[in-house]
Amino acid sequence: MQTAIYPGSFDPVTNGHIDVIERALRLFDKVVVAVGDNPGKKPAFTKDERTEMLKESTKHLKNVEIDYFSGLLLDFVKSKESSIIIRGLRAVSDFEFEFQRALMNRVVENDIETVFIMTKENYVYLNSSIVKEMAMFNGNVNGLVPDIVVKKLKEKISKT
Ligand code: ADP
């Protein structure tokens, strides 16, 4: 039984993330999506909101667990008895950062492997920040994010 961990901020989850999860399920028996806080980013949605949106948008998939972590990712991976980290790759711009992070993790924990999954071409340009920006100015984000996220973005914007 091979479990892979897919960590990220998921603020909010996009169809690009869902595509990566679906592809990861073809390679591994189980995928644990781990919601964390990126110290460099101030989240728009709370961890609970992000977790809830992920749960709702992956309920059509078997063998997916949604969890969150706050400490070191490597400790979380070990606590799930896994040795695989999944990250998505979009454009070359992701590469430098992801490469550095993957190698740093390997320096600390040689047994943990990072596996990169390329997204579907339709989602190459897609990230959570663009989605939030579009939604803030009433842009149409249908088709870019799961329906629950469209709804939650509308609620969030109407409150601000
Ligand atoms: P982080 O703040 O950790 O980068 P994100 O939620 O922004 O978290 O992204 C989590 C992971 O998903 C990262 O590996 C990122 O490259 C990947 N990712 C984000 N958007 C897409 C997308 N549209 N297609 C493929 N991978 C993506």
XYZ file of C-alpha atoms and ligand atoms in Angstrom:
187
model
C 0.000 0.000 0.000
C 1.719 3.170 -1.231
C 0.457 6.419 0.235
C 1.533 9.743 -1.247
C 1.235 13.120 0.447
C 0.169 16.163 -1.596
C 0.925 19.274 0.471
C -0.028 22.841 -0.350
C -1.911 25.911 0.764
C -4.973 25.168 -1.405
C -6.214 28.720 -0.842
C -8.560 27.816 -2.501
C -8.365 24.466 -4.289
C -8.486 24.811 -8.092
C -9.225 22.360 -10.877
C -5.448 22.223 -11.418
C -5.022 20.750 -7.934
C -7.873 18.277 -8.534
C -6.213 17.210 -11.796
C -2.942 16.534 -9.941
C -4.791 14.509 -7.275
C -6.537 12.405 -9.943
C -3.251 11.750 -11.732
C -1.509 10.871 -8.454
C -4.232 8.283 -7.771
C -3.166 6.468 -10.929
C 0.301 6.062 -9.452
C -0.398 5.500 -5.764
C -2.973 3.559 -3.747
C -3.887 6.500 -1.583
C -3.361 10.273 -1.639
C -3.393 12.353 1.518
C -3.930 16.022 0.686
C -2.183 18.013 3.403
C -3.361 21.580 3.931
C -0.608 23.737 5.330
C 0.272 27.370 5.699
C 2.960 28.765 3.477
C 4.846 31.270 5.675
C 5.283 33.503 2.624
C 1.547 33.798 1.919
C -1.320 35.244 3.932
C -4.301 32.953 3.337
C -7.723 34.289 2.316
C -9.513 31.202 3.650
C -9.008 29.580 7.062
C -7.555 26.089 7.268
C -11.024 24.753 8.085
C -12.553 26.466 5.061
C -9.783 25.178 2.783
C -10.160 21.658 4.182
C -13.936 21.732 3.760
C -13.682 22.876 0.130
C -11.161 20.107 -0.588
C -13.396 17.469 1.026
C -16.395 18.567 -0.994
C -14.481 18.710 -4.268
C -12.831 15.290 -3.899
C -15.879 13.379 -2.700
C -16.177 11.720 -6.142
C -12.727 10.165 -5.625
C -11.892 7.029 -3.676
C -8.758 6.721 -1.569
C -8.300 10.435 -0.921
C -7.927 11.772 2.591
C -7.893 15.459 3.480
C -5.793 16.432 6.469
C -3.766 19.390 7.631
C -0.352 19.892 9.123
C 1.369 22.704 10.918
C 4.899 21.525 11.652
C 7.563 20.195 9.355
C 6.166 18.508 6.245
C 8.709 15.689 6.540
C 7.376 14.804 10.002
C 3.836 14.759 8.664
C 4.874 12.473 5.792
C 6.470 10.032 8.244
C 3.439 10.173 10.557
C 1.347 8.897 7.623
C 3.856 6.091 7.037
C 4.597 7.511 3.621
C 7.811 8.378 1.816
C 6.349 10.197 -1.187
C 5.623 13.906 -1.608
C 3.599 14.985 -4.636
C 3.998 18.445 -6.114
C 2.421 19.862 -9.238
C 4.432 21.496 -11.974
C 3.002 24.108 -14.273
C 5.547 26.219 -16.054
C 9.299 26.586 -15.879
C 8.675 29.313 -13.316
C 7.685 26.655 -10.740
C 10.818 24.654 -11.341
C 13.491 26.582 -9.470
C 11.478 26.835 -6.252
C 10.258 23.238 -6.358
C 13.718 21.914 -7.205
C 15.227 23.731 -4.232
C 12.523 22.509 -1.861
C 12.705 18.905 -3.053
C 16.477 18.792 -2.724
C 16.407 20.458 0.675
C 13.905 17.849 1.887
C 16.161 15.134 0.534
C 19.184 16.524 2.339
C 17.239 16.310 5.595
C 15.498 13.012 4.855
C 17.109 10.930 2.132
C 14.347 8.312 2.087
C 11.602 10.718 1.138
C 11.104 11.178 -2.587
C 9.337 14.095 -4.287
C 7.322 13.183 -7.356
C 6.335 15.953 -9.772
C 3.139 15.697 -11.725
C 2.487 17.871 -14.735
C -0.972 19.280 -14.934
C -3.348 19.132 -17.852
C -2.472 21.860 -20.367
C -5.771 23.685 -19.694
C -4.609 24.452 -16.156
C -1.026 25.507 -16.815
C -1.812 29.181 -16.223
C -4.032 28.534 -13.221
C -3.177 29.329 -9.630
C -5.125 30.199 -6.498
C -4.011 33.848 -6.494
C -5.292 34.502 -10.023
C -8.594 32.894 -9.113
C -8.968 35.128 -6.035
C -8.095 38.223 -8.046
C -10.599 37.362 -10.775
C -13.334 36.646 -8.257
C -12.684 39.886 -6.380
C -13.486 41.831 -9.536
C -16.514 39.650 -10.298
C -14.715 37.738 -13.052
C -16.142 34.377 -14.060
C -14.178 31.539 -12.461
C -16.555 28.750 -13.480
C -14.586 25.856 -14.921
C -11.408 26.915 -13.161
C -12.389 25.845 -9.664
C -14.848 23.300 -8.225
C -18.453 24.555 -7.785
C -18.127 24.733 -3.993
C -15.207 27.153 -4.424
C -17.234 29.396 -6.760
C -19.857 29.565 -4.017
C -17.392 30.195 -1.165
C -15.572 32.891 -3.153
C -18.873 34.715 -3.701
C -19.688 34.480 0.015
C -16.241 35.730 1.006
C -16.390 38.677 -1.377
C -19.870 39.714 -0.298
C -18.597 39.909 3.307
C -15.674 42.230 2.465
P 2.049 26.123 -2.069
O 1.751 27.398 -1.368
O 2.613 25.050 -1.185
O 2.804 26.266 -3.367
P -0.366 25.720 -3.598
O -1.706 25.432 -3.038
O -0.185 27.023 -4.303
O 0.615 25.542 -2.389
O 0.079 24.557 -4.570
C 0.211 23.233 -4.105
C 0.866 22.402 -5.173
O 0.023 22.331 -6.307
C 2.186 22.958 -5.706
O 3.020 21.878 -6.006
C 1.799 23.697 -6.953
O 2.855 23.748 -7.885
C 0.698 22.797 -7.449
N -0.255 23.499 -8.296
C -0.920 24.636 -8.046
N -1.714 24.984 -9.072
C -1.539 24.028 -10.006
C -2.047 23.807 -11.314
N -2.881 24.653 -11.892
N -1.636 22.724 -11.950
C -0.746 21.877 -11.377
N -0.227 22.016 -10.187
C -0.606 23.069 -9.497
